[in-house]
Coordinates of C-alpha atoms in Angstrom, one line a residue:
Chain A
M1 CA 0.0 0.0 0.0
Q2 CA 1.2 3.5 -0.8
T3 CA 0.1 6.7 0.9
E4 CA 0.8 10.0 -0.8
I5 CA 0.7 13.1 1.3
I6 CA 1.1 16.8 0.4
I7 CA 1.6 19.4 3.1
S8 CA 1.3 23.0 1.8
G9 CA 1.3 26.5 3.2
F10 CA 3.3 29.7 3.6
G11 CA 7.1 29.4 4.2
G12 CA 7.7 29.7 7.9
Q13 CA 4.6 27.6 8.9
G14 CA 6.7 24.5 9.3
V15 CA 5.3 22.5 6.4
L16 CA 8.7 21.0 5.5
F17 CA 9.5 20.0 9.1
A18 CA 6.0 18.5 9.5
G19 CA 6.8 16.3 6.4
Q20 CA 10.2 15.4 7.8
L21 CA 8.6 14.2 11.1
L22 CA 6.3 11.9 9.1
S23 CA 9.3 10.6 7.2
Y24 CA 11.4 10.0 10.3
A25 CA 8.4 8.1 11.9
A26 CA 8.0 6.0 8.7
L27 CA 11.7 5.2 8.6
E28 CA 11.5 4.0 12.3
K29 CA 8.7 1.6 11.2
D30 CA 10.9 0.2 8.4
L31 CA 8.6 1.6 5.7
H32 CA 9.8 3.1 2.5
V33 CA 9.5 6.8 2.4
T34 CA 10.4 9.8 0.2
W35 CA 10.3 13.4 1.2
Y36 CA 10.3 15.8 -1.7
P37 CA 10.4 19.6 -0.9
S38 CA 9.5 22.6 -2.9
Y39 CA 12.8 24.5 -2.8
G40 CA 13.7 27.9 -3.9
P41 CA 14.4 31.4 -2.8
E42 CA 11.2 31.5 -0.6
M43 CA 11.7 32.0 3.1
R44 CA 9.0 33.4 5.4
G45 CA 5.9 34.4 3.5
G46 CA 6.4 32.6 0.2
T47 CA 4.7 29.3 -0.6
A48 CA 6.2 26.1 0.6
H49 CA 5.1 22.5 0.2
C50 CA 6.4 19.0 0.4
T51 CA 5.3 15.6 -0.9
V52 CA 5.8 12.6 1.4
I53 CA 5.2 9.2 0.0
I54 CA 5.0 6.3 2.5
S55 CA 4.9 2.7 1.2
D56 CA 5.5 -0.9 2.2
D57 CA 7.2 -1.4 -1.2
E58 CA 9.9 0.4 -3.2
I59 CA 8.8 3.9 -4.2
G60 CA 9.1 4.9 -7.9
S61 CA 8.2 8.5 -8.5
P62 CA 8.7 10.9 -5.6
V63 CA 6.2 13.3 -7.2
I64 CA 2.5 12.6 -7.8
R65 CA -0.4 14.5 -9.2
N66 CA -3.3 13.1 -7.1
P67 CA -2.4 12.8 -3.4
T68 CA -4.3 10.5 -0.9
A69 CA -4.1 13.2 1.8
V70 CA -3.4 16.9 2.0
I71 CA -2.8 19.4 4.8
V72 CA -3.5 22.9 3.7
M73 CA -2.2 25.6 6.0
N74 CA -3.6 28.6 3.9
L75 CA -6.2 29.5 1.3
P76 CA -3.9 29.3 -1.9
S77 CA -3.0 25.7 -0.8
L78 CA -6.7 24.8 -0.5
D79 CA -7.5 26.3 -3.9
K80 CA -4.6 24.4 -5.5
Y81 CA -4.9 21.0 -3.9
E82 CA -8.6 20.4 -3.1
P83 CA -9.4 19.5 -6.8
L84 CA -6.5 17.1 -6.9
I85 CA -7.1 14.8 -4.0
K86 CA -8.2 11.2 -4.7
T87 CA -11.8 10.2 -4.0
N88 CA -12.2 9.3 -0.3
G89 CA -9.0 11.0 0.4
V90 CA -8.2 13.1 3.5
L91 CA -8.2 16.9 3.6
I92 CA -7.1 18.8 6.7
V93 CA -7.9 22.5 6.6
N94 CA -6.4 25.2 8.8
T95 CA -9.6 27.2 9.4
S96 CA -7.6 29.9 11.3
L97 CA -6.3 31.1 8.0
V98 CA -8.8 29.7 5.4
D99 CA -12.1 31.6 5.2
R100 CA -14.0 29.3 2.9
D101 CA -15.4 25.8 3.3
P102 CA -14.0 23.0 1.1
E103 CA -16.3 22.2 -1.9
R104 CA -15.6 18.5 -2.4
E105 CA -18.1 16.1 -0.9
D106 CA -16.2 12.9 -1.6
L107 CA -13.4 13.5 0.9
R108 CA -12.8 12.9 4.6
I109 CA -12.4 16.5 5.8
V110 CA -11.2 17.8 9.1
L111 CA -11.5 21.5 9.9
V112 CA -8.9 22.6 12.3
P113 CA -8.4 26.0 13.8
A114 CA -4.8 25.2 14.1
N115 CA -3.4 28.7 14.8
D116 CA -5.9 29.3 17.5
I117 CA -5.2 26.0 19.2
A118 CA -1.5 26.5 18.9
E119 CA -1.8 30.0 20.4
E120 CA -3.9 28.6 23.2
L121 CA -1.0 26.1 23.9
G122 CA 1.4 29.0 24.1
D123 CA 3.0 29.4 20.6
K124 CA 1.2 29.8 17.2
R125 CA 4.3 28.3 15.5
M126 CA 3.0 24.9 16.7
S127 CA 0.1 25.0 14.3
N128 CA 1.9 22.5 12.0
L129 CA 1.9 19.9 14.7
V130 CA -1.8 20.4 15.4
M131 CA -2.5 19.8 11.7
L132 CA -0.1 16.8 11.7
G133 CA -2.0 15.3 14.6
S134 CA -5.3 15.4 12.7
L135 CA -3.7 13.9 9.6
V136 CA -2.0 11.0 11.4
N137 CA -5.3 10.2 13.1
K138 CA -7.1 9.9 9.8
L139 CA -4.4 7.7 8.2
D140 CA -3.8 4.2 9.4
I141 CA -0.1 4.1 8.9
L142 CA 1.5 5.8 11.9
S143 CA 0.4 6.7 15.4
I144 CA 0.6 9.9 17.3
E145 CA 3.2 8.2 19.5
D146 CA 5.4 7.4 16.5
I147 CA 5.4 11.1 15.5
G148 CA 6.1 12.1 19.1
T149 CA 9.1 9.8 19.2
S150 CA 10.5 11.3 16.0
L151 CA 9.8 14.8 17.3
D152 CA 11.7 14.0 20.5
R153 CA 14.7 12.7 18.4
H154 CA 14.8 15.5 15.8
I155 CA 13.6 18.7 17.4
P156 CA 16.5 21.2 17.1
K157 CA 18.4 21.6 20.4
H158 CA 17.5 25.3 20.7
R159 CA 13.8 24.5 20.4
R160 CA 13.7 21.7 23.0
N161 CA 11.8 23.9 25.4
L162 CA 8.9 23.6 22.9
L163 CA 8.8 19.8 22.9
E164 CA 6.1 19.4 25.5
G165 CA 3.9 22.0 23.9
N166 CA 4.3 20.4 20.5
L167 CA 3.3 17.0 21.9
K168 CA 0.2 18.5 23.2
A169 CA -0.4 20.2 19.9
L170 CA -0.3 16.8 18.2
E171 CA -2.7 15.3 20.7
R172 CA -5.2 18.2 20.3
G173 CA -5.1 17.8 16.5
A174 CA -5.7 14.1 16.8
A175 CA -8.6 14.5 19.3
L176 CA -10.2 17.0 17.0
A177 CA -10.0 14.6 14.0
M178 CA -12.0 12.0 15.9
G179 CA -15.0 14.2 15.4
E180 CA -14.4 14.6 11.6
K181 CA -17.0 16.0 9.4
L182 CA -18.1 13.0 7.4
A183 CA -18.8 13.2 3.7
T184 CA -22.5 13.1 2.9
Chain B
M1 CA 25.2 0.7 9.6
A2 CA 21.5 1.6 10.1
K3 CA 19.5 3.5 7.6
E4 CA 19.1 7.3 8.1
L5 CA 16.8 9.8 6.5
L6 CA 19.3 11.6 4.2
K7 CA 19.0 14.5 1.7
G8 CA 20.7 13.7 -1.6
N9 CA 23.2 16.5 -1.4
H10 CA 24.3 15.7 2.2
A11 CA 24.4 12.0 1.3
F12 CA 26.8 12.2 -1.6
A13 CA 29.1 14.6 0.2
E14 CA 29.3 12.3 3.3
A15 CA 29.8 9.3 1.0
A16 CA 32.7 11.1 -0.7
I17 CA 34.2 11.8 2.7
R18 CA 33.9 8.1 3.7
A19 CA 35.4 7.1 0.4
G20 CA 38.6 8.9 1.5
C21 CA 38.1 12.2 -0.4
E22 CA 40.9 14.3 0.9
A23 CA 40.2 17.7 -0.7
Y24 CA 37.0 19.4 -1.9
F25 CA 37.0 22.7 -3.9
G26 CA 33.8 24.3 -5.0
Y27 CA 31.5 27.3 -5.2
P28 CA 27.9 27.6 -4.0
I29 CA 25.1 27.2 -6.5
T30 CA 21.5 26.0 -5.9
P31 CA 20.4 23.2 -6.0
Q32 CA 23.6 21.6 -4.8
T33 CA 24.8 24.0 -2.1
E34 CA 24.0 21.7 0.8
A35 CA 26.8 19.5 -0.4
L36 CA 29.3 22.4 -0.2
E37 CA 27.8 23.3 3.2
H38 CA 28.3 19.8 4.5
M39 CA 31.9 19.7 3.2
S40 CA 32.7 23.1 4.8
K41 CA 31.8 21.6 8.2
R42 CA 33.0 18.1 8.0
M43 CA 36.3 18.4 6.1
P44 CA 38.0 20.7 8.5
E45 CA 36.7 18.6 11.4
L46 CA 38.6 15.7 9.9
G47 CA 41.7 17.7 9.1
R48 CA 41.1 17.6 5.4
V49 CA 40.8 20.4 2.8
F50 CA 37.7 22.4 2.1
L51 CA 38.0 25.5 0.1
Q52 CA 35.3 27.8 -1.3
A53 CA 37.0 29.2 -4.4
E54 CA 36.3 32.6 -5.9
S55 CA 34.6 30.9 -8.9
E56 CA 34.0 27.6 -10.5
V57 CA 36.8 28.3 -12.9
A58 CA 39.2 28.6 -9.9
A59 CA 37.7 25.6 -8.1
I60 CA 38.2 23.2 -11.0
N61 CA 41.8 24.3 -11.4
M62 CA 42.4 23.7 -7.7
V63 CA 41.0 20.2 -8.3
Y64 CA 43.4 19.9 -11.2
G65 CA 46.3 20.8 -8.9
A66 CA 45.3 18.5 -6.1
A67 CA 44.8 15.6 -8.5
C68 CA 48.4 16.2 -9.9
A69 CA 49.6 15.7 -6.3
G70 CA 47.9 12.4 -6.1
V71 CA 45.2 13.1 -3.6
R72 CA 41.5 12.0 -3.8
V73 CA 39.8 15.1 -4.8
M74 CA 36.4 16.2 -6.0
S75 CA 34.1 19.1 -6.8
S76 CA 30.4 19.5 -7.2
S77 CA 28.2 22.1 -8.9
S78 CA 25.0 22.7 -10.9
S79 CA 24.6 23.3 -14.6
P80 CA 25.9 26.9 -15.1
G81 CA 28.7 26.3 -12.7
V82 CA 29.7 23.1 -14.5
S83 CA 29.8 25.0 -17.8
L84 CA 32.4 27.3 -16.3
M85 CA 34.5 24.2 -15.4
M86 CA 34.7 22.8 -18.9
E87 CA 38.1 24.2 -19.8
G88 CA 39.6 22.8 -16.6
L89 CA 38.0 19.5 -17.2
S90 CA 39.5 19.2 -20.6
Y91 CA 42.9 19.9 -19.2
I92 CA 42.3 17.3 -16.5
A93 CA 41.2 14.8 -19.2
G94 CA 44.3 15.6 -21.3
S95 CA 46.5 15.1 -18.2
E96 CA 44.9 11.8 -17.5
L97 CA 44.1 12.6 -13.9
P98 CA 41.5 10.9 -11.6
V99 CA 38.8 13.4 -10.6
V100 CA 35.2 13.1 -9.4
L101 CA 32.6 15.8 -10.2
V102 CA 28.9 15.8 -9.3
D103 CA 26.5 17.8 -11.5
I104 CA 23.1 18.5 -9.9
M105 CA 21.4 19.6 -13.1
R106 CA 18.9 22.5 -13.1
G107 CA 16.7 24.2 -15.7
G108 CA 18.4 26.0 -18.6
P109 CA 19.9 27.1 -20.9
G110 CA 21.6 30.2 -19.5
L111 CA 20.9 31.2 -15.9
G112 CA 17.6 29.2 -16.3
N113 CA 16.2 28.4 -12.9
I114 CA 16.9 26.1 -9.9
A115 CA 14.3 23.4 -10.7
P116 CA 15.3 19.8 -11.6
S117 CA 16.3 19.1 -15.2
Q118 CA 18.3 16.6 -17.3
G119 CA 19.3 19.2 -19.9
D120 CA 23.1 18.6 -19.6
Y121 CA 23.1 15.1 -20.9
N122 CA 24.8 15.9 -24.2
Q123 CA 27.2 18.3 -22.6
I124 CA 28.4 15.9 -19.9
V125 CA 28.0 12.5 -21.6
K126 CA 29.7 13.5 -24.9
G127 CA 32.7 15.1 -23.3
G128 CA 31.8 18.8 -22.6
G129 CA 35.2 20.4 -22.8
H130 CA 37.2 20.7 -26.0
G131 CA 39.2 17.8 -27.5
D132 CA 38.8 14.1 -27.9
Y133 CA 37.9 12.6 -24.5
R134 CA 35.0 11.0 -22.7
P135 CA 34.4 11.0 -18.9
I136 CA 32.7 8.1 -17.2
V137 CA 29.2 9.3 -16.4
L138 CA 27.0 7.7 -13.8
A139 CA 23.3 8.6 -13.2
P140 CA 21.7 7.7 -9.8
A141 CA 18.0 7.5 -9.3
S142 CA 17.8 7.3 -5.5
V143 CA 19.7 8.6 -2.5
Q144 CA 21.1 5.1 -1.8
E145 CA 22.3 4.7 -5.4
F146 CA 23.8 8.3 -5.2
I147 CA 25.9 7.2 -2.2
D148 CA 27.0 3.9 -3.7
L149 CA 27.9 5.5 -7.1
T150 CA 29.9 8.3 -5.3
V151 CA 32.1 5.7 -3.6
E152 CA 32.5 3.8 -6.8
A153 CA 33.3 6.9 -8.7
F154 CA 36.6 7.5 -6.8
D155 CA 37.7 3.9 -7.5
L156 CA 36.8 4.1 -11.2
A157 CA 38.6 7.4 -11.6
E158 CA 41.8 6.0 -10.1
K159 CA 41.5 2.7 -11.9
Y160 CA 41.4 4.4 -15.3
R161 CA 43.0 7.7 -14.4
C162 CA 40.0 9.5 -15.8
I163 CA 37.2 11.9 -14.9
V164 CA 34.1 10.4 -13.4
I165 CA 31.0 12.6 -13.4
I166 CA 27.9 11.8 -11.4
L167 CA 25.0 13.3 -13.3
A168 CA 21.9 13.9 -11.1
D169 CA 19.3 16.5 -11.0
G170 CA 17.8 19.0 -8.5
S171 CA 15.1 16.7 -7.2
L172 CA 17.7 14.0 -6.2
G173 CA 19.8 16.7 -4.6
Q174 CA 16.9 18.0 -2.6
M175 CA 14.9 15.0 -1.7
M176 CA 15.3 12.8 1.4
E177 CA 15.1 9.1 1.6
P178 CA 16.3 6.4 4.0
A179 CA 19.7 5.3 3.0
E180 CA 22.8 3.6 4.5
L181 CA 26.2 5.3 4.4
P182 CA 29.4 3.2 4.0
E183 CA 32.1 2.7 6.6
M184 CA 34.7 5.4 6.9
R185 CA 37.8 4.6 4.8
E186 CA 41.2 5.9 5.8
V187 CA 42.6 8.7 3.8
R188 CA 45.6 7.6 1.7
R189 CA 48.9 8.2 3.4
F190 CA 51.5 10.3 1.6
E191 CA 53.7 7.3 0.9
E192 CA 50.8 5.6 -0.8
R193 CA 50.3 8.3 -3.4
P194 CA 50.3 6.9 -7.0
P195 CA 53.8 6.6 -8.6
W196 CA 52.9 9.1 -11.4
S197 CA 51.9 11.8 -8.9
L198 CA 53.8 15.0 -8.2
S199 CA 54.7 14.2 -4.7
G200 CA 58.3 15.3 -4.5
A201 CA 61.1 14.0 -6.7
K202 CA 63.9 13.5 -4.2
G203 CA 65.8 10.4 -5.2
R204 CA 63.9 9.7 -8.5
T205 CA 63.4 11.2 -11.9
P206 CA 60.9 14.0 -11.8
N207 CA 57.3 13.2 -13.0
V208 CA 55.8 15.5 -15.6
I209 CA 52.0 16.0 -15.9
S210 CA 50.9 18.1 -18.8
S211 CA 48.2 18.3 -21.5
F212 CA 50.5 20.2 -23.8
Y213 CA 52.0 18.3 -26.8
L214 CA 53.2 20.7 -29.5
D215 CA 54.1 17.9 -31.9
P216 CA 50.8 16.4 -33.3
L217 CA 52.3 12.9 -33.4
N218 CA 52.9 13.1 -29.6
E219 CA 49.4 14.4 -29.1
E220 CA 48.0 11.6 -31.2
E221 CA 49.8 9.1 -29.0
V222 CA 47.9 10.6 -26.0
N223 CA 44.6 10.4 -27.9
R224 CA 45.3 6.8 -28.8
R225 CA 46.0 6.0 -25.2
L226 CA 42.7 7.6 -24.2
M227 CA 40.9 5.6 -26.9
A228 CA 42.4 2.4 -25.6
K229 CA 41.2 3.3 -22.1
Q230 CA 37.8 4.0 -23.5
A231 CA 37.6 0.6 -25.1
E232 CA 38.4 -1.0 -21.8
I233 CA 35.8 1.2 -20.0
E234 CA 33.2 0.2 -22.6
A235 CA 34.0 -3.4 -22.1
N236 CA 33.9 -3.4 -18.3
E237 CA 31.9 -0.6 -16.9
I238 CA 28.4 -0.7 -18.4
R239 CA 25.7 -0.5 -15.7
F240 CA 21.9 -0.5 -16.0
R241 CA 18.8 -1.7 -14.2
E242 CA 15.8 -3.3 -15.7
L243 CA 12.3 -4.0 -14.6
M244 CA 9.6 -6.3 -16.1
L245 CA 11.2 -6.5 -19.5
D246 CA 10.9 -10.3 -19.9
D247 CA 7.5 -10.4 -21.6
A248 CA 7.4 -6.7 -22.5
E249 CA 6.1 -5.4 -25.9
I250 CA 7.0 -1.9 -25.0
A251 CA 10.2 -0.8 -23.3
V252 CA 10.5 2.6 -21.6
V253 CA 14.1 3.9 -21.5
A254 CA 14.8 6.6 -18.9
F255 CA 17.7 7.6 -16.6
G256 CA 17.9 9.1 -13.2
T257 CA 14.7 10.8 -11.8
S258 CA 12.9 10.2 -15.1
G259 CA 13.6 6.5 -14.6
R260 CA 11.9 6.3 -11.3
I261 CA 8.9 8.4 -12.4
A262 CA 8.6 6.0 -15.4
Q263 CA 8.8 3.1 -12.9
S264 CA 5.6 4.2 -11.3
A265 CA 3.9 4.7 -14.6
I266 CA 4.9 1.2 -15.7
K267 CA 3.4 -0.3 -12.6
N268 CA 0.1 1.4 -13.3
A269 CA 0.2 0.4 -17.0
R270 CA 0.8 -3.2 -15.9
E271 CA -2.3 -3.1 -13.8
E272 CA -4.2 -2.2 -17.0
G273 CA -2.7 -5.2 -18.7
I274 CA -0.1 -3.3 -20.9
R275 CA 3.0 -5.4 -21.3
V276 CA 5.6 -2.7 -20.6
G277 CA 9.0 -2.7 -18.9
L278 CA 11.8 -0.3 -18.0
L279 CA 15.4 -0.1 -18.9
R280 CA 17.2 2.5 -16.8
P281 CA 20.8 3.2 -17.9
I282 CA 23.0 3.9 -14.9
S283 CA 26.3 4.4 -16.8
L284 CA 25.5 7.0 -19.5
Y285 CA 29.1 6.7 -20.7
P286 CA 29.7 3.8 -21.3
F287 CA 26.1 3.6 -22.7
P288 CA 24.4 0.2 -22.7
Y289 CA 24.1 0.1 -26.5
E290 CA 24.2 -3.7 -26.6
R291 CA 21.2 -4.1 -24.2
I292 CA 19.3 -1.5 -26.3
R293 CA 20.2 -3.4 -29.5
Q294 CA 18.7 -6.6 -27.9
L295 CA 15.5 -4.7 -27.0
G296 CA 15.2 -3.9 -30.7
D297 CA 14.7 -7.7 -31.3
N298 CA 12.3 -8.3 -28.4
V299 CA 9.9 -5.3 -28.1
K300 CA 7.6 -3.6 -30.7
E301 CA 8.3 0.0 -29.7
I302 CA 10.5 2.1 -27.4
L303 CA 9.4 5.1 -25.4
V304 CA 12.2 7.4 -24.2
V305 CA 11.4 9.7 -21.3
E306 CA 13.7 12.5 -20.3
M307 CA 13.6 15.9 -18.5
N308 CA 15.0 17.6 -21.7
S309 CA 14.1 17.8 -25.3
G310 CA 15.5 14.4 -26.3
Q311 CA 19.2 14.0 -25.7
M312 CA 19.7 10.4 -24.5
L313 CA 17.2 9.7 -27.3
G314 CA 20.1 10.0 -29.7
D315 CA 22.0 7.1 -28.0
V316 CA 18.8 4.9 -27.9
R317 CA 18.5 5.5 -31.7
I318 CA 22.1 4.4 -32.2
G319 CA 21.3 1.2 -30.3
I320 CA 18.1 0.5 -32.1
E321 CA 19.6 1.1 -35.5
G322 CA 16.3 2.1 -37.1
R323 CA 14.7 -1.3 -36.6
I324 CA 11.6 -0.4 -34.5
P325 CA 9.7 2.9 -33.8
I326 CA 11.0 5.1 -31.0
S327 CA 8.7 7.7 -29.4
F328 CA 9.8 10.4 -27.0
Y329 CA 8.2 12.2 -24.1
G330 CA 10.0 15.0 -22.4
R331 CA 9.4 18.0 -20.1
Q332 CA 11.8 20.9 -20.3
G333 CA 12.9 24.0 -18.4
G334 CA 12.8 22.5 -14.9
V335 CA 9.4 20.8 -15.2
V336 CA 9.3 17.4 -13.7
P337 CA 6.9 15.0 -15.5
M338 CA 4.1 13.4 -13.4
P339 CA 3.7 9.6 -13.5
D340 CA 0.2 10.0 -15.0
E341 CA 1.7 11.9 -18.0
V342 CA 4.1 9.1 -18.7
L343 CA 1.3 6.5 -18.3
E344 CA -0.7 8.4 -20.9
E345 CA 2.2 8.2 -23.3
I346 CA 2.6 4.4 -22.6
Q347 CA -1.2 4.0 -23.4
K348 CA -0.8 5.9 -26.6
V349 CA 2.2 3.8 -27.7
N350 CA 0.2 0.7 -26.7
S351 CA -2.9 1.5 -28.7
R352 CA -0.7 2.3 -31.7
S353 CA 1.4 -0.8 -31.5
S354 CA -1.7 -3.1 -30.9
A355 CA -3.4 -1.5 -33.9
S356 CA -0.5 -2.3 -36.2

């Protein structure tokens, strides 16, 4: 089985790091994984996205047109990726920054006020982990604990003080995803 | 060693270090700068040489000098930077020195962009610099293969006293995959430097390394020696990987990143019952002409997929010798083809070849 995930948002929202956490967790589970970033002169404020493919078999292409699951951190990302997701796929929307509802009715959608939750937990920069928590809950490949372990191993030293908050952010995202809005 | 999640650029730089690379000279350029960054940290830590030159022209001439001294040396760059190195590479080829270079190709021509491309195939595979020479060219398609080929590149360069270029593209430089690094090899000791190197002539006749032969008969002798070496390389160093070709009616030929994108497309085409397989050349020089020639006897049509306007296509045509149709699908300018585009091309070829 192969799961294809795109995480997209503004540069600075931690979309590349969120993708790396997924990849590290997949590696720990002995799964095949590719992490493919958008790269360029963008820093904070530009667009950034990454494609993470997780599979129990050798991965061919590291790029795909139609993902199984997408995290959108902002409106341009929703506009771009909503039409591309596979039927019955997963869409996680950061409603703190996206002011429209998704239009597709054949997706499993979770609406997450990620910035608000992250701010409530003490730092809005943790919004990526809230979103990741929701995503992991909707996919049956990795657990919140797996992501927590890779976070513990790979969080930069100078950010270690944020570890506990980030773990909480993951859990809040996962809890929110339990009450997903089901497709009608 | 256990697998780690490694970015292509970091992976090949670390692999070179573990292969005993003693000196690295380079100049930053996206999308390969992480390699230079890694070298700038690790090489001084290990007491080896890292030097960021004032330009690619300077860097390749520093590589030339270090190679003369008999040390394991390399550089890496991306398309426009590699173009600047061509004069130096030609001198290195003429001087028959072992040098490893990595080219992380990006969109062009000109300044182009920083997106992945395979537009430098002709430049790199056919020689690049002036004069009559061919470097060995290896094209990895995964981070693991990138590591393995980097280690091998140093051994091949020294075995044949020639240039080995690893031709990859921006996507392989930037992506991360689980991969295993090799054990650390010791750096060669001074006394172990090759007998031809310029390592001090006390007590022996001085060695001379040059690419300057004013008398054409002498230069022709050098050319003939290079030709003999090429014949040996062509006999011994052909590398490729193939997939599902046994019962295939269509063969896709693609290298590097295009090869693994085609691999996904072929899997999907197989699910639709299309008998298609993949030949992925790993050594671009020497090119697997003989395997391509055999394909001409076994399949109905060939589809070549590249991230350029059809460069390796020329080599596939040489191998097929006009016996069966060859189609081409390419994206240019830094656009990476999606697997579904390649699948569509396979479907087109299939309906055409079933109709005939």
